[in-house]
Amino acid sequence: MSRVAVFGAGYVGLVTAACFADLGHEVVIADILPERIAALRAGEVPIYEPGLGGLLEQNRERLSYTLEVAEAVDGAEFLYVAVGTPPTYSGDADLSAVWTVVDSLAGATDPAVVVMKSTVPVGTGVKVRHRLDARGLQHIGYASNPEFTAEGTAVRDFQQPDRIVIGAFADADADAVAALHVGIDAPIVRADVASAEMIKLAANAALMTRISFINEIANVCEATGADVVRVAEGVGLDRRIGPSFLRAGIGYGGSCFPKDSLALKQLAANSGYHFQLLNAVIEVNELQKRRVIGKLQQRLGSLRGRRIALLGLAFKPNTDDIREAPSLVLAGRLVAEGADVRAWDPVARIDDVHGVRQVETIDEALAEIDAAVLVTEWPALHEVDWRLAASKAKAEEPVFVDGRNMLDPKLMRESGWAYEAIGRAAQ
Ligand code: UGA
């Protein structure tokens, strides 16, 4: 069994740490936020991720938490970097947290492998290698081991991945990282460091492209009377295409896709290449979030003074994450149009959007409304008595825009709603 240090106690770091501890490794997690480390030591999980709390608890004996880099590095054979890489104003990834970790290794005397879990631009590995060498740290190896975990299913995605990607400069380092994953049944893709870095960016770009593709098909379905849900089913059954990531809706959000698309676009641009397709994918997504406003205006005319419920705020269900969530754009636009916005989510909060009133229950959100927008497909929305809800609305036939095609159009219309979905005929 190995000793693993994980830098960064965010979504990626905590899941990585918990899963490695579960495989039997000794794991120490380092972070710069004292309150985060204190919470973890007290047995609290600072983020909402199903299964993570249980896994941290079950493996308590093999997990420790520290604010001291030296303590984490001491005796560790693997130094996992799992810090944030947010976009900068230029669209490039901000690698300052990565460099802080790399620079803090200056005093490391024992051989170890730095393993990059954070999503970084292609070429980062080479730069880290140079910096390590410049500091006389030739005994520290380097590997890229990108993550493909999605929030809400991160623990399962880590434990049962489609593949494990390892890129290293030295075969021995790649072997060591592969050995660390013994117990996980998945093909291992060994690559050079640049290719491993690109696999991560390309995988996310492919998923985003599928979403923007199906969203554009949805928009054409609306104009031509086809139903995108049936279309996606029929298209997805083609084995060459497959059914995943063909759910039309109000666009993707989250901490990964928007940031990674910008980073890849910028990476290409910095190398003199205009990534036309990716630019279109990003633009389609931006427009898709705003189409809901047009749908509401078409039904209601001016939105000034209209009470509108936003149902679901997290960028997807089973997470409290609102980073780049479509709900933020929608809420901001609705407030700008003068609407009275009531927002509900079981775990996420959007306190920062000025003028939005967040309420605790779906009932409160739906009281006395002119319209409702289903933004995030939380399972609780299946439990709502929609007929009763329609009877409590202000409007006689309240408008319902189902931004995730979650509900049954026929039932919703029979329940008294002027129901519209994404890419499905209006009536
Ligand atoms: C995504 C990838 O799925 C992971 O493989 C990757 O590791 C991760 O980014 C990352 O780079 O760290 P995540 O952002 O957690 O994971 O969420 P997804 O489940 O992929 O959903 C992203 C967004 O796409 C959500 O807003 C979701 O509502 C939207 N989406 C997804 C659609 O609009 N349609 C679909 O068919 C699928």
PDB file of C-alpha atoms and ligand atoms in Angstrom, residues 12 49 119 146-153 157 163 200 203-204 207-208 210-212 214-215 243-260 285 314-317 319 321 324-326 375-377 403-404, ligand 1:
ATOM      1  CA  VAL A  12     -11.874  16.380  -7.087  1.00  0.00           C
ATOM      2  CA  GLU A  49     -21.443  14.797  -3.067  1.00  0.00           C
ATOM      3  CA  THR A 119      -7.488  19.985 -15.494  1.00  0.00           C
ATOM      4  CA  PRO A 146      -6.831  13.341 -15.501  1.00  0.00           C
ATOM      5  CA  GLU A 147     -10.182  12.861 -13.834  1.00  0.00           C
ATOM      6  CA  PHE A 148     -13.406  11.975 -15.602  1.00  0.00           C
ATOM      7  CA  THR A 149     -15.709  12.128 -12.603  1.00  0.00           C
ATOM      8  CA  ALA A 150     -18.986  13.992 -12.851  1.00  0.00           C
ATOM      9  CA  GLU A 151     -20.410  15.762  -9.837  1.00  0.00           C
ATOM     10  CA  GLY A 152     -23.195  13.817  -8.186  1.00  0.00           C
ATOM     11  CA  THR A 153     -21.757  10.475  -9.342  1.00  0.00           C
ATOM     12  CA  ASP A 157     -17.160   7.337 -11.597  1.00  0.00           C
ATOM     13  CA  ARG A 163     -10.766   4.141 -18.392  1.00  0.00           C
ATOM     14  CA  LYS A 200      -9.158  15.243 -20.777  1.00  0.00           C
ATOM     15  CA  ALA A 203     -13.381  14.290 -23.836  1.00  0.00           C
ATOM     16  CA  ASN A 204     -15.142  17.263 -22.246  1.00  0.00           C
ATOM     17  CA  LEU A 207     -19.542  15.900 -24.508  1.00  0.00           C
ATOM     18  CA  MET A 208     -20.261  19.632 -24.827  1.00  0.00           C
ATOM     19  CA  ARG A 210     -23.092  16.625 -28.274  1.00  0.00           C
ATOM     20  CA  ILE A 211     -25.138  18.836 -25.936  1.00  0.00           C
ATOM     21  CA  SER A 212     -24.979  21.886 -28.207  1.00  0.00           C
ATOM     22  CA  ILE A 214     -28.852  18.189 -29.678  1.00  0.00           C
ATOM     23  CA  ASN A 215     -29.902  21.648 -28.467  1.00  0.00           C
ATOM     24  CA  PRO A 243     -27.550   7.640 -26.292  1.00  0.00           C
ATOM     25  CA  SER A 244     -25.472   9.636 -23.775  1.00  0.00           C
ATOM     26  CA  PHE A 245     -25.396  13.423 -23.627  1.00  0.00           C
ATOM     27  CA  LEU A 246     -28.248  13.821 -26.056  1.00  0.00           C
ATOM     28  CA  ARG A 247     -30.670  15.389 -23.600  1.00  0.00           C
ATOM     29  CA  ALA A 248     -31.784  18.722 -24.974  1.00  0.00           C
ATOM     30  CA  GLY A 249     -32.348  21.502 -22.488  1.00  0.00           C
ATOM     31  CA  ILE A 250     -31.334  24.984 -21.495  1.00  0.00           C
ATOM     32  CA  GLY A 251     -27.660  24.360 -21.890  1.00  0.00           C
ATOM     33  CA  TYR A 252     -24.758  22.999 -19.891  1.00  0.00           C
ATOM     34  CA  GLY A 253     -23.209  24.664 -16.878  1.00  0.00           C
ATOM     35  CA  GLY A 254     -20.999  23.640 -14.001  1.00  0.00           C
ATOM     36  CA  SER A 255     -17.451  24.028 -12.871  1.00  0.00           C
ATOM     37  CA  CYS A 256     -15.987  22.060 -15.787  1.00  0.00           C
ATOM     38  CA  PHE A 257     -17.559  22.423 -19.229  1.00  0.00           C
ATOM     39  CA  PRO A 258     -17.714  26.244 -19.438  1.00  0.00           C
ATOM     40  CA  LYS A 259     -14.203  26.622 -18.017  1.00  0.00           C
ATOM     41  CA  ASP A 260     -12.654  23.788 -19.997  1.00  0.00           C
ATOM     42  CA  ASN A 285     -24.874  27.132 -25.255  1.00  0.00           C
ATOM     43  CA  ALA A 314     -27.864  23.870  -9.210  1.00  0.00           C
ATOM     44  CA  PHE A 315     -26.247  23.307 -12.619  1.00  0.00           C
ATOM     45  CA  LYS A 316     -27.606  19.762 -12.466  1.00  0.00           C
ATOM     46  CA  PRO A 317     -29.377  17.596  -9.855  1.00  0.00           C
ATOM     47  CA  THR A 319     -25.157  18.791  -6.393  1.00  0.00           C
ATOM     48  CA  ASP A 321     -22.888  23.586  -7.204  1.00  0.00           C
ATOM     49  CA  GLU A 324     -21.919  28.709 -14.341  1.00  0.00           C
ATOM     50  CA  ALA A 325     -25.417  27.329 -13.738  1.00  0.00           C
ATOM     51  CA  PRO A 326     -27.980  28.378 -16.369  1.00  0.00           C
ATOM     52  CA  VAL A 375     -34.279  24.722 -14.632  1.00  0.00           C
ATOM     53  CA  THR A 376     -32.801  21.659 -12.920  1.00  0.00           C
ATOM     54  CA  GLU A 377     -34.414  18.219 -13.018  1.00  0.00           C
ATOM     55  CA  GLY A 403     -36.106  23.521 -19.452  1.00  0.00           C
ATOM     56  CA  ARG A 404     -35.081  19.873 -19.088  1.00  0.00           C
TER      57      ARG A 404
HETATM   58  C1  UGA B   1     -18.299  16.808 -16.518  1.00  0.00           C
HETATM   59  C2  UGA B   1     -17.993  15.484 -17.238  1.00  0.00           C
HETATM   60  O1  UGA B   1     -19.201  14.752 -17.439  1.00  0.00           O
HETATM   61  C3  UGA B   1     -17.003  14.641 -16.439  1.00  0.00           C
HETATM   62  O2  UGA B   1     -16.644  13.491 -17.177  1.00  0.00           O
HETATM   63  C4  UGA B   1     -15.751  15.473 -16.192  1.00  0.00           C
HETATM   64  O3  UGA B   1     -14.810  14.760 -15.412  1.00  0.00           O
HETATM   65  C5  UGA B   1     -16.135  16.726 -15.447  1.00  0.00           C
HETATM   66  O4  UGA B   1     -17.071  17.482 -16.253  1.00  0.00           O
HETATM   67  C6  UGA B   1     -14.879  17.518 -15.205  1.00  0.00           C
HETATM   68  O5  UGA B   1     -14.261  17.984 -16.157  1.00  0.00           O
HETATM   69  O6  UGA B   1     -14.437  17.584 -14.042  1.00  0.00           O
HETATM   70  P1  UGA B   1     -19.974  17.579 -14.591  1.00  0.00           P
HETATM   71  O7  UGA B   1     -19.626  18.972 -14.974  1.00  0.00           O
HETATM   72  O8  UGA B   1     -19.964  17.222 -13.146  1.00  0.00           O
HETATM   73  O9  UGA B   1     -18.977  16.527 -15.313  1.00  0.00           O
HETATM   74  O10 UGA B   1     -21.456  17.307 -15.071  1.00  0.00           O
HETATM   75  P2  UGA B   1     -22.201  16.586 -16.294  1.00  0.00           P
HETATM   76  O11 UGA B   1     -23.040  15.519 -15.726  1.00  0.00           O
HETATM   77  O12 UGA B   1     -21.287  16.205 -17.366  1.00  0.00           O
HETATM   78  O13 UGA B   1     -23.174  17.744 -16.775  1.00  0.00           O
HETATM   79  C7  UGA B   1     -22.671  18.976 -17.264  1.00  0.00           C
HETATM   80  C8  UGA B   1     -23.784  19.841 -17.760  1.00  0.00           C
HETATM   81  O14 UGA B   1     -24.316  19.345 -18.986  1.00  0.00           O
HETATM   82  C9  UGA B   1     -24.981  19.983 -16.822  1.00  0.00           C
HETATM   83  O15 UGA B   1     -25.379  21.333 -16.764  1.00  0.00           O
HETATM   84  C10 UGA B   1     -26.044  19.113 -17.464  1.00  0.00           C
HETATM   85  O16 UGA B   1     -27.339  19.546 -17.160  1.00  0.00           O
HETATM   86  C11 UGA B   1     -25.723  19.292 -18.929  1.00  0.00           C
HETATM   87  N1  UGA B   1     -26.185  18.177 -19.796  1.00  0.00           N
HETATM   88  C12 UGA B   1     -25.652  16.940 -19.662  1.00  0.00           C
HETATM   89  C13 UGA B   1     -27.135  18.417 -20.763  1.00  0.00           C
HETATM   90  O17 UGA B   1     -27.628  19.552 -20.922  1.00  0.00           O
HETATM   91  N2  UGA B   1     -27.537  17.399 -21.586  1.00  0.00           N
HETATM   92  C14 UGA B   1     -27.028  16.149 -21.477  1.00  0.00           C
HETATM   93  O18 UGA B   1     -27.422  15.260 -22.252  1.00  0.00           O
HETATM   94  C15 UGA B   1     -26.063  15.918 -20.493  1.00  0.00           C
END
